[in-house]
Amino acid sequence: MRFNRILLSTTLVVVALVIQVSVLARLQLPGAVPDLVLLTVLGLALVYGHVGGALVGFGAGLLADLAPPADHAAGRYALVLCVVGYLAGLAKPETGRLRSATGPLVVVVGAAIGSTLLYAGVGSLVGDTAARHVGLGGLLFTAALYDLLLAPFTVPLIIALARRAENDPLGETSPATKATDVSAGWLSSGTGLRIGNQRGGMRMKAAKARVARAGRIKGVKRL
């Protein structure tokens, strides 16, 4: 990933995680907790694609696993967000532009339900049965509802920031572009290597000399 992608992704994930732990988790809403980290991963995946979405999801999930008051095995949420980020990145438009808000909202609902199911499934493999006591159906409904309500205020902003960073002129350039820039700069500098211009000038001078010589010859013949 490019440096501007890493910097922006890290900043957004850390801010989302701080807000989720310090604010959203303390609202004591019934059922699930609004997952701002998940929405951040989805917004970045819709711009960076499936590979970038998987990398961002893994990093964001690992930070969430290690951030207090985490009470589950490290790597559990990293696996969930890695898979979700990869799948969400597959929904990236080919043109890079979203034609309507329907697609992202469907992605949000699918990711909320899928991440909850995957998190509960991984938990059952490691012996965590908390989802059974809370009620999986209530968790799925509230997770989808909360994330869907929060998405219009977060996902468009994240997508806009990611696209702005993608247009950063300090971003990476391809070797071909660099070679073109170097050659153009070299030829346009004062190195005296403007061969094409020199040949054109010499041809113009030779043509003018021929015309002048022909004029003198005609003048002599008339005399």
PDB file of C-alpha atoms in Angstrom:
ATOM      1  CA  MET A   1       0.000   0.000   0.000  1.00  0.00           C
ATOM      2  CA  ARG A   2       1.089   3.536  -0.650  1.00  0.00           C
ATOM      3  CA  PHE A   3       2.236   5.749   2.175  1.00  0.00           C
ATOM      4  CA  ASN A   4      -0.754   8.085   1.947  1.00  0.00           C
ATOM      5  CA  ARG A   5      -3.101   5.080   2.116  1.00  0.00           C
ATOM      6  CA  ILE A   6      -1.362   3.706   5.199  1.00  0.00           C
ATOM      7  CA  LEU A   7      -1.347   7.086   6.931  1.00  0.00           C
ATOM      8  CA  LEU A   8      -4.999   7.843   6.196  1.00  0.00           C
ATOM      9  CA  SER A   9      -6.183   4.319   7.052  1.00  0.00           C
ATOM     10  CA  THR A  10      -4.296   4.274  10.343  1.00  0.00           C
ATOM     11  CA  THR A  11      -5.619   7.679  11.346  1.00  0.00           C
ATOM     12  CA  LEU A  12      -9.241   6.866  10.505  1.00  0.00           C
ATOM     13  CA  VAL A  13      -9.143   3.460  12.198  1.00  0.00           C
ATOM     14  CA  VAL A  14      -7.599   4.842  15.396  1.00  0.00           C
ATOM     15  CA  VAL A  15     -10.133   7.679  15.565  1.00  0.00           C
ATOM     16  CA  ALA A  16     -13.013   5.270  14.919  1.00  0.00           C
ATOM     17  CA  LEU A  17     -11.749   2.853  17.560  1.00  0.00           C
ATOM     18  CA  VAL A  18     -11.392   5.605  20.176  1.00  0.00           C
ATOM     19  CA  ILE A  19     -14.924   6.883  19.494  1.00  0.00           C
ATOM     20  CA  GLN A  20     -16.356   3.384  19.557  1.00  0.00           C
ATOM     21  CA  VAL A  21     -14.687   2.403  22.848  1.00  0.00           C
ATOM     22  CA  SER A  22     -15.118   5.697  24.683  1.00  0.00           C
ATOM     23  CA  VAL A  23     -18.538   6.808  23.395  1.00  0.00           C
ATOM     24  CA  LEU A  24     -20.573   4.206  21.518  1.00  0.00           C
ATOM     25  CA  ALA A  25     -19.798   1.319  23.852  1.00  0.00           C
ATOM     26  CA  ARG A  26     -20.991   3.373  26.841  1.00  0.00           C
ATOM     27  CA  LEU A  27     -24.393   4.219  25.411  1.00  0.00           C
ATOM     28  CA  GLN A  28     -25.722   0.888  26.742  1.00  0.00           C
ATOM     29  CA  LEU A  29     -27.960   0.355  23.744  1.00  0.00           C
ATOM     30  CA  PRO A  30     -29.951  -2.887  23.633  1.00  0.00           C
ATOM     31  CA  GLY A  31     -28.294  -5.664  21.683  1.00  0.00           C
ATOM     32  CA  ALA A  32     -25.133  -4.962  19.707  1.00  0.00           C
ATOM     33  CA  VAL A  33     -22.838  -1.944  19.784  1.00  0.00           C
ATOM     34  CA  PRO A  34     -22.636   0.332  16.705  1.00  0.00           C
ATOM     35  CA  ASP A  35     -19.475  -0.756  14.927  1.00  0.00           C
ATOM     36  CA  LEU A  36     -17.724   2.386  13.702  1.00  0.00           C
ATOM     37  CA  VAL A  37     -14.534   0.445  12.990  1.00  0.00           C
ATOM     38  CA  LEU A  38     -16.451  -1.846  10.632  1.00  0.00           C
ATOM     39  CA  LEU A  39     -17.906   1.139   8.774  1.00  0.00           C
ATOM     40  CA  THR A  40     -14.443   2.649   8.434  1.00  0.00           C
ATOM     41  CA  VAL A  41     -13.114  -0.561   6.914  1.00  0.00           C
ATOM     42  CA  LEU A  42     -16.064  -0.708   4.508  1.00  0.00           C
ATOM     43  CA  GLY A  43     -15.576   2.880   3.337  1.00  0.00           C
ATOM     44  CA  LEU A  44     -11.875   2.323   2.678  1.00  0.00           C
ATOM     45  CA  ALA A  45     -12.484  -1.034   0.981  1.00  0.00           C
ATOM     46  CA  LEU A  46     -14.921   0.569  -1.474  1.00  0.00           C
ATOM     47  CA  VAL A  47     -12.071   2.837  -2.609  1.00  0.00           C
ATOM     48  CA  TYR A  48      -8.977   0.628  -2.229  1.00  0.00           C
ATOM     49  CA  GLY A  49     -10.460  -2.628  -3.533  1.00  0.00           C
ATOM     50  CA  HIS A  50     -10.355  -6.154  -2.140  1.00  0.00           C
ATOM     51  CA  VAL A  51      -6.605  -6.336  -1.413  1.00  0.00           C
ATOM     52  CA  GLY A  52      -6.497  -2.962   0.333  1.00  0.00           C
ATOM     53  CA  GLY A  53      -9.750  -3.753   2.128  1.00  0.00           C
ATOM     54  CA  ALA A  54      -8.341  -7.025   3.466  1.00  0.00           C
ATOM     55  CA  LEU A  55      -5.148  -5.330   4.714  1.00  0.00           C
ATOM     56  CA  VAL A  56      -7.032  -2.469   6.340  1.00  0.00           C
ATOM     57  CA  GLY A  57      -9.529  -4.887   7.864  1.00  0.00           C
ATOM     58  CA  PHE A  58      -6.818  -7.067   9.370  1.00  0.00           C
ATOM     59  CA  GLY A  59      -5.001  -4.093  10.873  1.00  0.00           C
ATOM     60  CA  ALA A  60      -8.197  -2.535  12.221  1.00  0.00           C
ATOM     61  CA  GLY A  61      -9.366  -5.845  13.682  1.00  0.00           C
ATOM     62  CA  LEU A  62      -6.024  -6.450  15.350  1.00  0.00           C
ATOM     63  CA  LEU A  63      -6.140  -3.021  16.988  1.00  0.00           C
ATOM     64  CA  ALA A  64      -9.678  -3.745  18.190  1.00  0.00           C
ATOM     65  CA  ASP A  65      -8.514  -7.092  19.591  1.00  0.00           C
ATOM     66  CA  LEU A  66      -5.748  -5.444  21.594  1.00  0.00           C
ATOM     67  CA  ALA A  67      -7.630  -2.320  22.698  1.00  0.00           C
ATOM     68  CA  PRO A  68      -9.142  -2.439  26.200  1.00  0.00           C
ATOM     69  CA  PRO A  69     -11.615  -3.604  27.357  1.00  0.00           C
ATOM     70  CA  ALA A  70     -11.241  -6.482  24.864  1.00  0.00           C
ATOM     71  CA  ASP A  71     -12.302  -9.785  26.446  1.00  0.00           C
ATOM     72  CA  HIS A  72     -11.664 -12.186  23.576  1.00  0.00           C
ATOM     73  CA  ALA A  73      -8.692 -13.903  21.971  1.00  0.00           C
ATOM     74  CA  ALA A  74      -6.380 -11.671  19.957  1.00  0.00           C
ATOM     75  CA  GLY A  75      -6.793 -12.170  16.235  1.00  0.00           C
ATOM     76  CA  ARG A  76     -10.457 -13.093  16.363  1.00  0.00           C
ATOM     77  CA  TYR A  77     -11.822  -9.762  15.158  1.00  0.00           C
ATOM     78  CA  ALA A  78      -8.812  -9.327  12.868  1.00  0.00           C
ATOM     79  CA  LEU A  79      -9.883 -12.438  10.977  1.00  0.00           C
ATOM     80  CA  VAL A  80     -13.466 -11.210  10.779  1.00  0.00           C
ATOM     81  CA  LEU A  81     -12.612  -7.743   9.454  1.00  0.00           C
ATOM     82  CA  CYS A  82     -10.016  -9.156   7.052  1.00  0.00           C
ATOM     83  CA  VAL A  83     -12.665 -11.326   5.407  1.00  0.00           C
ATOM     84  CA  VAL A  84     -15.263  -8.537   5.476  1.00  0.00           C
ATOM     85  CA  GLY A  85     -12.821  -6.003   4.011  1.00  0.00           C
ATOM     86  CA  TYR A  86     -11.895  -8.379   1.209  1.00  0.00           C
ATOM     87  CA  LEU A  87     -15.518  -9.102   0.291  1.00  0.00           C
ATOM     88  CA  ALA A  88     -16.508  -5.439   0.517  1.00  0.00           C
ATOM     89  CA  GLY A  89     -13.604  -4.500  -1.754  1.00  0.00           C
ATOM     90  CA  LEU A  90     -15.047  -6.759  -4.440  1.00  0.00           C
ATOM     91  CA  ALA A  91     -18.007  -4.352  -4.602  1.00  0.00           C
ATOM     92  CA  LYS A  92     -15.741  -1.468  -5.628  1.00  0.00           C
ATOM     93  CA  PRO A  93     -17.116   0.129  -8.824  1.00  0.00           C
ATOM     94  CA  GLU A  94     -14.953  -0.295 -11.910  1.00  0.00           C
ATOM     95  CA  THR A  95     -15.148   3.420 -12.651  1.00  0.00           C
ATOM     96  CA  GLY A  96     -14.424   4.312  -9.028  1.00  0.00           C
ATOM     97  CA  ARG A  97     -17.663   6.300  -8.785  1.00  0.00           C
ATOM     98  CA  LEU A  98     -20.765   5.205  -6.901  1.00  0.00           C
ATOM     99  CA  ARG A  99     -23.903   5.868  -8.929  1.00  0.00           C
ATOM    100  CA  SER A 100     -26.299   5.579  -5.975  1.00  0.00           C
ATOM    101  CA  ALA A 101     -26.339   5.001  -2.232  1.00  0.00           C
ATOM    102  CA  THR A 102     -28.144   1.684  -2.564  1.00  0.00           C
ATOM    103  CA  GLY A 103     -24.984  -0.339  -3.176  1.00  0.00           C
ATOM    104  CA  PRO A 104     -23.056   0.911  -0.121  1.00  0.00           C
ATOM    105  CA  LEU A 105     -26.094   0.479   2.128  1.00  0.00           C
ATOM    106  CA  VAL A 106     -26.505  -3.117   0.964  1.00  0.00           C
ATOM    107  CA  VAL A 107     -22.803  -3.662   1.660  1.00  0.00           C
ATOM    108  CA  VAL A 108     -23.217  -2.201   5.160  1.00  0.00           C
ATOM    109  CA  VAL A 109     -26.169  -4.448   6.020  1.00  0.00           C
ATOM    110  CA  GLY A 110     -24.440  -7.516   4.604  1.00  0.00           C
ATOM    111  CA  ALA A 111     -21.214  -6.721   6.434  1.00  0.00           C
ATOM    112  CA  ALA A 112     -23.008  -6.106   9.747  1.00  0.00           C
ATOM    113  CA  ILE A 113     -24.828  -9.430   9.558  1.00  0.00           C
ATOM    114  CA  GLY A 114     -21.876 -11.337   8.128  1.00  0.00           C
ATOM    115  CA  SER A 115     -19.372 -10.001  10.671  1.00  0.00           C
ATOM    116  CA  THR A 116     -21.693 -10.859  13.557  1.00  0.00           C
ATOM    117  CA  LEU A 117     -22.227 -14.390  12.276  1.00  0.00           C
ATOM    118  CA  LEU A 118     -18.532 -14.904  11.563  1.00  0.00           C
ATOM    119  CA  TYR A 119     -17.541 -13.497  14.957  1.00  0.00           C
ATOM    120  CA  ALA A 120     -19.995 -15.804  16.713  1.00  0.00           C
ATOM    121  CA  GLY A 121     -18.845 -18.763  14.607  1.00  0.00           C
ATOM    122  CA  VAL A 122     -15.182 -18.196  15.435  1.00  0.00           C
ATOM    123  CA  GLY A 123     -16.165 -17.745  19.075  1.00  0.00           C
ATOM    124  CA  SER A 124     -17.932 -21.094  19.145  1.00  0.00           C
ATOM    125  CA  LEU A 125     -14.757 -22.726  17.812  1.00  0.00           C
ATOM    126  CA  VAL A 126     -12.679 -21.319  20.670  1.00  0.00           C
ATOM    127  CA  GLY A 127     -15.318 -22.005  23.335  1.00  0.00           C
ATOM    128  CA  ASP A 128     -16.908 -18.538  23.610  1.00  0.00           C
ATOM    129  CA  THR A 129     -20.691 -18.988  23.967  1.00  0.00           C
ATOM    130  CA  ALA A 130     -21.591 -15.405  24.887  1.00  0.00           C
ATOM    131  CA  ALA A 131     -23.632 -14.961  21.710  1.00  0.00           C
ATOM    132  CA  ARG A 132     -25.919 -17.824  22.723  1.00  0.00           C
ATOM    133  CA  HIS A 133     -26.789 -16.194  26.044  1.00  0.00           C
ATOM    134  CA  VAL A 134     -27.442 -12.762  24.511  1.00  0.00           C
ATOM    135  CA  GLY A 135     -29.437 -14.118  21.572  1.00  0.00           C
ATOM    136  CA  LEU A 136     -27.976 -14.292  18.075  1.00  0.00           C
ATOM    137  CA  GLY A 137     -31.155 -13.078  16.393  1.00  0.00           C
ATOM    138  CA  GLY A 138     -31.274  -9.896  18.484  1.00  0.00           C
ATOM    139  CA  LEU A 139     -27.588  -9.254  17.828  1.00  0.00           C
ATOM    140  CA  LEU A 140     -28.033  -9.590  14.074  1.00  0.00           C
ATOM    141  CA  PHE A 141     -31.019  -7.237  13.986  1.00  0.00           C
ATOM    142  CA  THR A 142     -29.523  -4.548  16.207  1.00  0.00           C
ATOM    143  CA  ALA A 143     -26.110  -4.723  14.533  1.00  0.00           C
ATOM    144  CA  ALA A 144     -27.639  -4.210  11.096  1.00  0.00           C
ATOM    145  CA  LEU A 145     -29.957  -1.459  12.380  1.00  0.00           C
ATOM    146  CA  TYR A 146     -27.307   0.542  14.233  1.00  0.00           C
ATOM    147  CA  ASP A 147     -24.741   0.315  11.450  1.00  0.00           C
ATOM    148  CA  LEU A 148     -27.342   1.232   8.838  1.00  0.00           C
ATOM    149  CA  LEU A 149     -28.334   4.333  10.815  1.00  0.00           C
ATOM    150  CA  LEU A 150     -24.726   5.350  11.352  1.00  0.00           C
ATOM    151  CA  ALA A 151     -23.532   4.644   7.804  1.00  0.00           C
ATOM    152  CA  PRO A 152     -24.897   7.795   6.053  1.00  0.00           C
ATOM    153  CA  PHE A 153     -22.897   9.979   8.453  1.00  0.00           C
ATOM    154  CA  THR A 154     -19.617   8.086   8.200  1.00  0.00           C
ATOM    155  CA  VAL A 155     -19.159   6.041   5.013  1.00  0.00           C
ATOM    156  CA  PRO A 156     -19.529   8.961   2.500  1.00  0.00           C
ATOM    157  CA  LEU A 157     -17.029  11.027   4.493  1.00  0.00           C
ATOM    158  CA  ILE A 158     -14.519   8.173   4.603  1.00  0.00           C
ATOM    159  CA  ILE A 159     -14.905   7.536   0.869  1.00  0.00           C
ATOM    160  CA  ALA A 160     -14.387  11.240   0.118  1.00  0.00           C
ATOM    161  CA  LEU A 161     -11.233  11.399   2.257  1.00  0.00           C
ATOM    162  CA  ALA A 162      -9.833   8.238   0.668  1.00  0.00           C
ATOM    163  CA  ARG A 163     -10.448   9.541  -2.865  1.00  0.00           C
ATOM    164  CA  ARG A 164      -8.835  12.844  -2.002  1.00  0.00           C
ATOM    165  CA  ALA A 165      -5.761  11.026  -0.732  1.00  0.00           C
ATOM    166  CA  GLU A 166      -5.676   8.945  -3.916  1.00  0.00           C
ATOM    167  CA  ASN A 167      -5.391  12.172  -5.947  1.00  0.00           C
ATOM    168  CA  ASP A 168      -2.443  13.348  -3.852  1.00  0.00           C
ATOM    169  CA  PRO A 169       0.286  14.617  -6.219  1.00  0.00           C
ATOM    170  CA  LEU A 170       2.922  13.304  -3.790  1.00  0.00           C
ATOM    171  CA  GLY A 171       1.710   9.747  -4.297  1.00  0.00           C
ATOM    172  CA  GLU A 172       3.673   7.041  -6.054  1.00  0.00           C
ATOM    173  CA  THR A 173       4.278   7.245  -9.793  1.00  0.00           C
ATOM    174  CA  SER A 174       5.038   4.392 -12.127  1.00  0.00           C
ATOM    175  CA  PRO A 175       8.594   3.846 -13.471  1.00  0.00           C
ATOM    176  CA  ALA A 176       7.423   4.754 -16.987  1.00  0.00           C
ATOM    177  CA  THR A 177       6.048   8.057 -15.718  1.00  0.00           C
ATOM    178  CA  LYS A 178       9.261   8.766 -13.862  1.00  0.00           C
ATOM    179  CA  ALA A 179      11.327   7.979 -16.960  1.00  0.00           C
ATOM    180  CA  THR A 180       9.167  10.290 -19.050  1.00  0.00           C
ATOM    181  CA  ASP A 181       9.522  13.078 -16.514  1.00  0.00           C
ATOM    182  CA  VAL A 182      13.288  12.661 -16.322  1.00  0.00           C
ATOM    183  CA  SER A 183      13.756  12.646 -20.079  1.00  0.00           C
ATOM    184  CA  ALA A 184      11.456  15.631 -20.560  1.00  0.00           C
ATOM    185  CA  GLY A 185      13.234  17.580 -17.862  1.00  0.00           C
ATOM    186  CA  TRP A 186      16.627  16.669 -19.268  1.00  0.00           C
ATOM    187  CA  LEU A 187      15.782  17.753 -22.821  1.00  0.00           C
ATOM    188  CA  SER A 188      14.063  20.928 -21.682  1.00  0.00           C
ATOM    189  CA  SER A 189      16.988  22.032 -19.535  1.00  0.00           C
ATOM    190  CA  GLY A 190      19.841  24.146 -20.831  1.00  0.00           C
ATOM    191  CA  THR A 191      22.086  21.234 -21.860  1.00  0.00           C
ATOM    192  CA  GLY A 192      22.458  22.106 -25.541  1.00  0.00           C
ATOM    193  CA  LEU A 193      20.908  18.792 -26.620  1.00  0.00           C
ATOM    194  CA  ARG A 194      18.035  20.256 -28.600  1.00  0.00           C
ATOM    195  CA  ILE A 195      19.041  18.397 -31.723  1.00  0.00           C
ATOM    196  CA  GLY A 196      15.714  18.716 -33.484  1.00  0.00           C
ATOM    197  CA  ASN A 197      15.642  22.473 -33.095  1.00  0.00           C
ATOM    198  CA  GLN A 198      19.253  22.785 -34.262  1.00  0.00           C
ATOM    199  CA  ARG A 199      18.604  20.744 -37.413  1.00  0.00           C
ATOM    200  CA  GLY A 200      15.511  22.794 -38.178  1.00  0.00           C
ATOM    201  CA  GLY A 201      17.458  26.022 -37.767  1.00  0.00           C
ATOM    202  CA  MET A 202      20.284  24.821 -39.992  1.00  0.00           C
ATOM    203  CA  ARG A 203      17.826  23.828 -42.717  1.00  0.00           C
ATOM    204  CA  MET A 204      16.149  27.223 -42.578  1.00  0.00           C
ATOM    205  CA  LYS A 205      19.498  28.988 -42.859  1.00  0.00           C
ATOM    206  CA  ALA A 206      20.531  26.828 -45.837  1.00  0.00           C
ATOM    207  CA  ALA A 207      17.221  27.529 -47.590  1.00  0.00           C
ATOM    208  CA  LYS A 208      17.596  31.279 -47.040  1.00  0.00           C
ATOM    209  CA  ALA A 209      21.170  31.156 -48.383  1.00  0.00           C
ATOM    210  CA  ARG A 210      19.978  29.365 -51.537  1.00  0.00           C
ATOM    211  CA  VAL A 211      17.246  31.932 -52.105  1.00  0.00           C
ATOM    212  CA  ALA A 212      19.697  34.817 -51.671  1.00  0.00           C
ATOM    213  CA  ARG A 213      22.212  33.165 -54.017  1.00  0.00           C
ATOM    214  CA  ALA A 214      19.541  32.593 -56.655  1.00  0.00           C
ATOM    215  CA  GLY A 215      18.503  36.226 -56.380  1.00  0.00           C
ATOM    216  CA  ARG A 216      22.063  37.403 -56.903  1.00  0.00           C
ATOM    217  CA  ILE A 217      22.506  35.128 -59.924  1.00  0.00           C
ATOM    218  CA  LYS A 218      19.321  36.437 -61.548  1.00  0.00           C
ATOM    219  CA  GLY A 219      20.451  39.988 -60.932  1.00  0.00           C
ATOM    220  CA  VAL A 220      23.793  39.358 -62.610  1.00  0.00           C
ATOM    221  CA  LYS A 221      22.142  37.744 -65.647  1.00  0.00           C
ATOM    222  CA  ARG A 222      19.843  40.729 -66.102  1.00  0.00           C
ATOM    223  CA  LEU A 223      22.776  43.093 -66.132  1.00  0.00           C
TER     224      LEU A 223
END
